Amino acid sequence: MQRLQNILLWNLMAAAIVFVEAKSYVMLNLQSSSSLKSDCVGNQMRLSLDKALAIGNQLEVEAINGSRHIVLNPSLAAQCGYSMESDPWGNTRIYTSLMGCYVGSREDKTFGIGLRLQMYKLSTSEIVSRDVTHTCSYSRWASKEILCERNFMEVSNYMSTSDGEAKGHHSLDVKDPNHIPDASGPAYDIWKMTFYTPEPLSMVLREAQDAGYGARITSNRLVVRSPYMTSLTYPENVAGIPMEVLRVSTYYKSHHGLRVMNLAAACPTGGVLFSDDLISWYVPRRVTPLIDGSFKVLETHMGINGQRLEESQMEARGYTLSVKDFHIVIEIPIGSPDGYYKSHAPDYQYHVTYSVEPMLEVLWKSPKSHDDVRYKVLFPISTPLLHQPPQVKDNTVIDDRIFSVSLGTFLHDVVLKNITFSTGALTVEECNARGFTVREYNFPNRTKRFSLEVAFDADVVIKRNPELLVTHYLLPLVFGFLILPEESPFMHPVNLQASVKDIVLPSLTGTCDPKNFYVIVKYGSRGPNFQTVVGARPLTPELSGLYNVHDNGTHVHMVVPYTAEDSVFETITSNSVRARLDILLLAPNSHWVLGDLYLACSFPLITTRCFPNGTITAVAVKVESVPDLVPSALTLKDKSCKPVRSNDRFAYFSFTANSCGTIRTFSERYMLYENVIGLHSNKATHKTQFPLGYRQTVSCYYLIKKNLTVSFHNKPRSKDPVAETGSGRLLLQMRLARDSSYEHFYQEDDYPVVKYLRQPLYFEVGLIQSTDPHLELILENCWATLHEDRASLPRWDIIINTCKNGGDRYATDFHPVVSDATVTSPSHTKRFSVKMFAFTQDDEVLKHEIYVHCDAVICEPHGHADGACSGQCVHPTVTSKAKHEEIKGIKREQRNAESSHQKQISSGPILLLIP
């Protein structure tokens, strides 16, 4: 292996294939192999190796010199006139100068070249050898030949064999021949060489050869060769083109004595310009280091890979060769079939280059010396890296519910290695095994594309619900590629997404019997992917057992007693209680309401019993309108008469008709015993106060001389005291609170306020600049409109005749007002909430904006009053059933706006935000 490291010219990087196994130095016949081809191209021999021969091997080239084999390492190859060009797939060309070392020559007309190709497999014990011999005839030598190869410069000059001196030759008068090394040796031997850099530096032949320079004398020519960029060559700019220059004087012996020949070579190292689709190669027309005086261009030829092209061939390929005032210009279209594209991956990004090897051959003549000069340049060109990000085409058809994407276009040397999904990376084989279809499409121009198909329901697809009924399907991908043969990796991310309105929401239905609520939840398209909230609590496994929850895979059934903690009591009568069970189905992450059920039923409950012996029993119930009520704190009129037992929902009283502050009244046939359950004030006043708004009247009727239990009723008094009309200015304000605490409110600059559908709106209407505690504000009617005009249509009633709209599925809730730092007179303020809605027509939202308006009445509650001044919703009414989104223009009658007790107020605009 150490031998390989020292002699290897080029490593052919290609994908390995099975090669015929051979023992060491198995000799194969060149002529029997179509993978090798040798031909003569002017003053060079060209050997072409097909990639099929070199695949999976490392190549070593040896020069055959009689019975000897000389290994051509890179430095020796440049010194001796050998070069090699290989593309990344192993297609290789080896060039040999006819003036090179180890080339047999017959009078500089017939040349014999012998090469041995050693192809090493995985170990040096497996070697395939091929000997190549070829004969070239070349007699069109110019007086001076200059060859610019990819790794060396070569100049050869004709040597005159006559007594006269040829151009560039000078005889030296040497008085003492013994001072010349090997003066008695063979004729035409080189003595020494003087290099000009531009300072002269002399050395004998052996020293020059040890320094890497080549020099020899053939039958008729003196040859000097130098690698590029050595200490004895120098750069020079000629007509704007950078060039490398070699100048040397060579001293040699001849039959006519010691002579010296001045030689020069100049080779371009630049001069290439690129446009989007064209390569332009500029070479100086007058190569000043080589031309002394006037000259005439006799011939110009263009070639590819060392081979001249005819004009018809150039025209067919779109090549041009033109001679300008200062330059000779060759133009080659990028993508010409004589070159090749190659993929690259700097910084893991996809780039391509195009490479081609043009040749320029020029023959000129000097009228003064009559010498002709042949100038031949082989110049490999590669375009700069061109970033070509793959083009992604999303072919997804939503109705098919399959992501489909294609990616390209790539060159033939790109392979798809793997695809990284949100769950991890999979090879192409693993993708197909998982049902993700991966395909590769190859095209005649040696390009390719890749495609991938993944179903929406695959586990690698991310599903999100940014809107209630819409699913966003996301498929983040990273395609991982390799560039062959060097296996350079690069990647390209692709993000696919599709939005589908495919969500079927779960539905809820419910019924009641005298003791229980019965609820059925039917699953939607997402199955049980929701959170159930019963009342104010999530449905835990413990609650599921308590409420007998049963799941059959498509439905959930539950049975909830009306006395359960999660139900609420709305109203109570003498023989029934109206209870409600609220159930919400929430999305797990967004907490959107996927479904809701507000199931309210009346359940039989005898709240008052009147016994013949004068004993009265009563049950007090904690109702929704007084959420902070503690039943054990309730008393009868006599505060010492407390419940005989209580819990967090009920308080049970038992007392006699002549105790606990019971009042007795007589009529013609009846005796009436009446008491009140409530939270009585500690102050002894002439009136009973109920700070928390809780009051339950207990009544028993007895026939005179006969006991009789009568039903409870809470009909208000027919006539309450009213305040006398006075003079003055009363001001109202309507505010929208930020939450149910009513501590923070939206200011004027915050309007329009933006809310989501069904999000609660907390309103407060208050009497300001009044300190009269005897006044009470009553909300008579409140409604919503699309426009700021309170009389505009359509409209939707929120409060009707002081009560919430009973036909509204999302009913208005009144909130109690208590004294605190901001409220000194609770009777001056009313608070209510309603869920955000929108007006629709034919399932289309008419406008995303609503205005809320109210008519308020100012009353003196302890006077004689009727109508609205009877109190906030003391006479509940039943209204027609309707839905917010189906209202198309309903207008209800309003009080006379000219009433001196009535005030009108409106809120600013509230915008509906659709997620």
Tab-separated table of N, CA and C in Angstrom, residues 62-128:
chain	number	residue	atom	x	y	z
A	62	GLU	N	2.045	3.191	-15.747
A	62	GLU	CA	3.494	3.006	-15.881
A	62	GLU	C	3.873	3.197	-17.346
A	63	ALA	N	5.023	3.810	-17.564
A	63	ALA	CA	5.573	3.925	-18.921
A	63	ALA	C	6.455	2.706	-19.187
A	64	ILE	N	6.249	2.105	-20.375
A	64	ILE	CA	7.053	0.935	-20.754
A	64	ILE	C	8.262	1.429	-21.544
A	65	ASN	N	9.430	1.156	-21.027
A	65	ASN	CA	10.687	1.563	-21.660
A	65	ASN	C	11.543	0.327	-21.839
A	66	GLY	N	11.306	-0.364	-22.974
A	66	GLY	CA	11.995	-1.618	-23.192
A	66	GLY	C	11.465	-2.656	-22.221
A	67	SER	N	12.376	-3.170	-21.419
A	67	SER	CA	11.976	-4.163	-20.414
A	67	SER	C	11.662	-3.520	-19.073
A	68	ARG	N	11.835	-2.225	-19.006
A	68	ARG	CA	11.593	-1.514	-17.752
A	68	ARG	C	10.188	-0.919	-17.732
A	69	HIS	N	9.647	-0.768	-16.503
A	69	HIS	CA	8.353	-0.113	-16.290
A	69	HIS	C	8.556	1.005	-15.283
A	70	ILE	N	8.334	2.222	-15.762
A	70	ILE	CA	8.575	3.403	-14.910
A	70	ILE	C	7.220	3.928	-14.428
A	71	VAL	N	7.076	3.979	-13.120
A	71	VAL	CA	5.830	4.461	-12.536
A	71	VAL	C	5.723	5.975	-12.735
A	72	LEU	N	4.613	6.422	-13.312
A	72	LEU	CA	4.415	7.846	-13.587
A	72	LEU	C	3.641	8.479	-12.429
A	73	ASN	N	4.394	8.903	-11.434
A	73	ASN	CA	3.716	9.658	-10.360
A	73	ASN	C	3.459	11.071	-10.866
A	74	PRO	N	2.694	11.890	-10.167
A	74	PRO	CA	2.310	13.199	-10.712
A	74	PRO	C	3.480	14.081	-11.114
A	75	SER	N	4.558	14.108	-10.337
A	75	SER	CA	5.670	14.985	-10.680
A	75	SER	C	6.417	14.473	-11.903
A	76	LEU	N	6.587	13.158	-11.990
A	76	LEU	CA	7.284	12.595	-13.141
A	76	LEU	C	6.443	12.733	-14.398
A	77	ALA	N	5.116	12.609	-14.271
A	77	ALA	CA	4.238	12.762	-15.428
A	77	ALA	C	4.374	14.158	-16.014
A	78	ALA	N	4.381	15.197	-15.168
A	78	ALA	CA	4.522	16.562	-15.665
A	78	ALA	C	5.903	16.786	-16.258
A	79	GLN	N	6.907	16.154	-15.695
A	79	GLN	CA	8.274	16.329	-16.184
A	79	GLN	C	8.485	15.630	-17.514
A	80	CYS	N	7.731	14.529	-17.733
A	80	CYS	CA	7.996	13.699	-18.900
A	80	CYS	C	6.942	13.795	-19.982
A	81	GLY	N	5.931	14.653	-19.831
A	81	GLY	CA	5.003	14.869	-20.930
A	81	GLY	C	3.777	13.982	-20.907
A	82	TYR	N	3.333	13.573	-19.735
A	82	TYR	CA	2.129	12.768	-19.611
A	82	TYR	C	1.094	13.542	-18.791
A	83	SER	N	-0.162	13.414	-19.152
A	83	SER	CA	-1.230	14.034	-18.365
A	83	SER	C	-2.445	13.117	-18.390
A	84	MET	N	-3.316	13.339	-17.428
A	84	MET	CA	-4.521	12.517	-17.351
A	84	MET	C	-5.687	13.392	-16.921
A	85	GLU	N	-6.839	13.163	-17.545
A	85	GLU	CA	-8.087	13.858	-17.214
A	85	GLU	C	-9.144	12.797	-16.960
A	86	SER	N	-9.838	12.896	-15.818
A	86	SER	CA	-10.852	11.912	-15.461
A	86	SER	C	-12.089	12.621	-14.948
A	87	ASP	N	-13.253	12.208	-15.431
A	87	ASP	CA	-14.476	12.776	-14.867
A	87	ASP	C	-14.847	11.999	-13.606
A	88	PRO	N	-15.829	12.474	-12.834
A	88	PRO	CA	-16.131	11.830	-11.553
A	88	PRO	C	-16.628	10.395	-11.658
A	89	TRP	N	-16.995	9.951	-12.862
A	89	TRP	CA	-17.541	8.597	-12.991
A	89	TRP	C	-16.523	7.615	-13.556
A	90	GLY	N	-15.284	8.057	-13.708
A	90	GLY	CA	-14.248	7.130	-14.121
A	90	GLY	C	-13.889	7.168	-15.586
A	91	ASN	N	-14.565	7.945	-16.410
A	91	ASN	CA	-14.170	8.091	-17.811
A	91	ASN	C	-12.858	8.882	-17.844
A	92	THR	N	-11.837	8.288	-18.396
A	92	THR	CA	-10.479	8.811	-18.245
A	92	THR	C	-9.798	8.922	-19.607
A	93	ARG	N	-9.022	10.006	-19.753
A	93	ARG	CA	-8.187	10.191	-20.942
A	93	ARG	C	-6.752	10.429	-20.488
A	94	ILE	N	-5.824	9.666	-21.082
A	94	ILE	CA	-4.399	9.815	-20.792
A	94	ILE	C	-3.723	10.324	-22.069
A	95	TYR	N	-3.014	11.466	-21.934
A	95	TYR	CA	-2.335	12.077	-23.082
A	95	TYR	C	-0.831	11.886	-22.917
A	96	THR	N	-0.177	11.548	-24.038
A	96	THR	CA	1.284	11.396	-24.055
A	96	THR	C	1.844	12.268	-25.166
A	97	SER	N	2.773	13.142	-24.819
A	97	SER	CA	3.438	13.955	-25.840
A	97	SER	C	4.370	13.068	-26.657
A	98	LEU	N	4.353	13.268	-27.986
A	98	LEU	CA	5.264	12.481	-28.831
A	98	LEU	C	6.709	12.836	-28.563
A	99	MET	N	6.946	13.964	-27.891
A	99	MET	CA	8.296	14.349	-27.497
A	99	MET	C	8.589	13.931	-26.054
A	100	GLY	N	7.683	13.120	-25.427
A	100	GLY	CA	7.828	12.780	-24.028
A	100	GLY	C	8.903	11.742	-23.777
A	101	CYS	N	9.238	11.601	-22.492
A	101	CYS	CA	10.187	10.567	-22.090
A	101	CYS	C	9.614	9.188	-22.418
A	102	TYR	N	10.464	8.245	-22.649
A	102	TYR	CA	10.109	6.840	-22.839
A	102	TYR	C	9.271	6.610	-24.087
A	103	VAL	N	9.288	7.592	-25.006
A	103	VAL	CA	8.591	7.439	-26.281
A	103	VAL	C	9.632	7.116	-27.340
A	104	GLY	N	9.462	5.955	-28.001
A	104	GLY	CA	10.397	5.578	-29.058
A	104	GLY	C	10.158	6.405	-30.304
A	105	SER	N	11.254	6.838	-30.966
A	105	SER	CA	11.124	7.725	-32.121
A	105	SER	C	12.008	7.218	-33.241
A	106	ARG	N	11.462	7.291	-34.454
A	106	ARG	CA	12.223	6.949	-35.647
A	106	ARG	C	12.231	8.181	-36.533
A	107	GLU	N	13.369	8.919	-36.473
A	107	GLU	CA	13.581	10.119	-37.264
A	107	GLU	C	12.491	11.158	-37.034
A	108	ASP	N	11.954	11.183	-35.833
A	108	ASP	CA	10.908	12.127	-35.448
A	108	ASP	C	9.713	12.081	-36.385
A	109	LYS	N	9.447	10.910	-36.926
A	109	LYS	CA	8.286	10.737	-37.791
A	109	LYS	C	7.365	9.634	-37.301
A	110	THR	N	7.928	8.619	-36.772
A	110	THR	CA	7.144	7.488	-36.263
A	110	THR	C	7.479	7.327	-34.789
A	111	PHE	N	6.411	7.212	-33.958
A	111	PHE	CA	6.603	7.210	-32.509
A	111	PHE	C	5.871	6.016	-31.898
A	112	GLY	N	6.558	5.344	-31.033
A	112	GLY	CA	5.970	4.189	-30.351
A	112	GLY	C	5.777	4.476	-28.869
A	113	ILE	N	4.576	4.278	-28.384
A	113	ILE	CA	4.253	4.548	-26.975
A	113	ILE	C	3.774	3.262	-26.332
A	114	GLY	N	4.269	3.004	-25.163
A	114	GLY	CA	3.828	1.837	-24.409
A	114	GLY	C	3.459	2.240	-22.987
A	115	LEU	N	2.272	1.842	-22.551
A	115	LEU	CA	1.807	2.134	-21.199
A	115	LEU	C	1.285	0.860	-20.563
A	116	ARG	N	1.504	0.722	-19.295
A	116	ARG	CA	0.889	-0.361	-18.533
A	116	ARG	C	-0.082	0.268	-17.535
A	117	LEU	N	-1.320	-0.210	-17.548
A	117	LEU	CA	-2.358	0.263	-16.630
A	117	LEU	C	-2.536	-0.775	-15.534
A	118	GLN	N	-2.313	-0.350	-14.311
A	118	GLN	CA	-2.479	-1.223	-13.159
A	118	GLN	C	-3.733	-0.765	-12.404
A	119	MET	N	-4.721	-1.661	-12.285
A	119	MET	CA	-5.950	-1.317	-11.584
A	119	MET	C	-6.037	-2.158	-10.321
A	120	TYR	N	-5.937	-1.453	-9.201
A	120	TYR	CA	-5.939	-2.098	-7.892
A	120	TYR	C	-7.367	-2.136	-7.353
A	121	LYS	N	-7.712	-3.306	-6.871
A	121	LYS	CA	-9.029	-3.431	-6.250
A	121	LYS	C	-8.889	-3.166	-4.758
A	122	LEU	N	-9.644	-3.882	-3.931
A	122	LEU	CA	-9.679	-3.557	-2.509
A	122	LEU	C	-8.340	-3.781	-1.829
A	123	SER	N	-7.533	-4.626	-2.345
A	123	SER	CA	-6.208	-4.862	-1.764
A	123	SER	C	-5.215	-5.022	-2.904
A	124	THR	N	-3.939	-4.842	-2.582
A	124	THR	CA	-2.909	-4.918	-3.618
A	124	THR	C	-2.722	-6.337	-4.130
A	125	SER	N	-3.306	-7.317	-3.471
A	125	SER	CA	-3.192	-8.692	-3.966
A	125	SER	C	-4.123	-8.933	-5.147
A	126	GLU	N	-5.067	-8.031	-5.376
A	126	GLU	CA	-5.963	-8.152	-6.515
A	126	GLU	C	-5.631	-7.031	-7.487
A	127	ILE	N	-4.897	-7.358	-8.516
A	127	ILE	CA	-4.439	-6.363	-9.483
A	127	ILE	C	-4.813	-6.834	-10.876
A	128	VAL	N	-5.378	-5.922	-11.648
A	128	VAL	CA	-5.656	-6.185	-13.058
A	128	VAL	C	-4.726	-5.295	-13.870
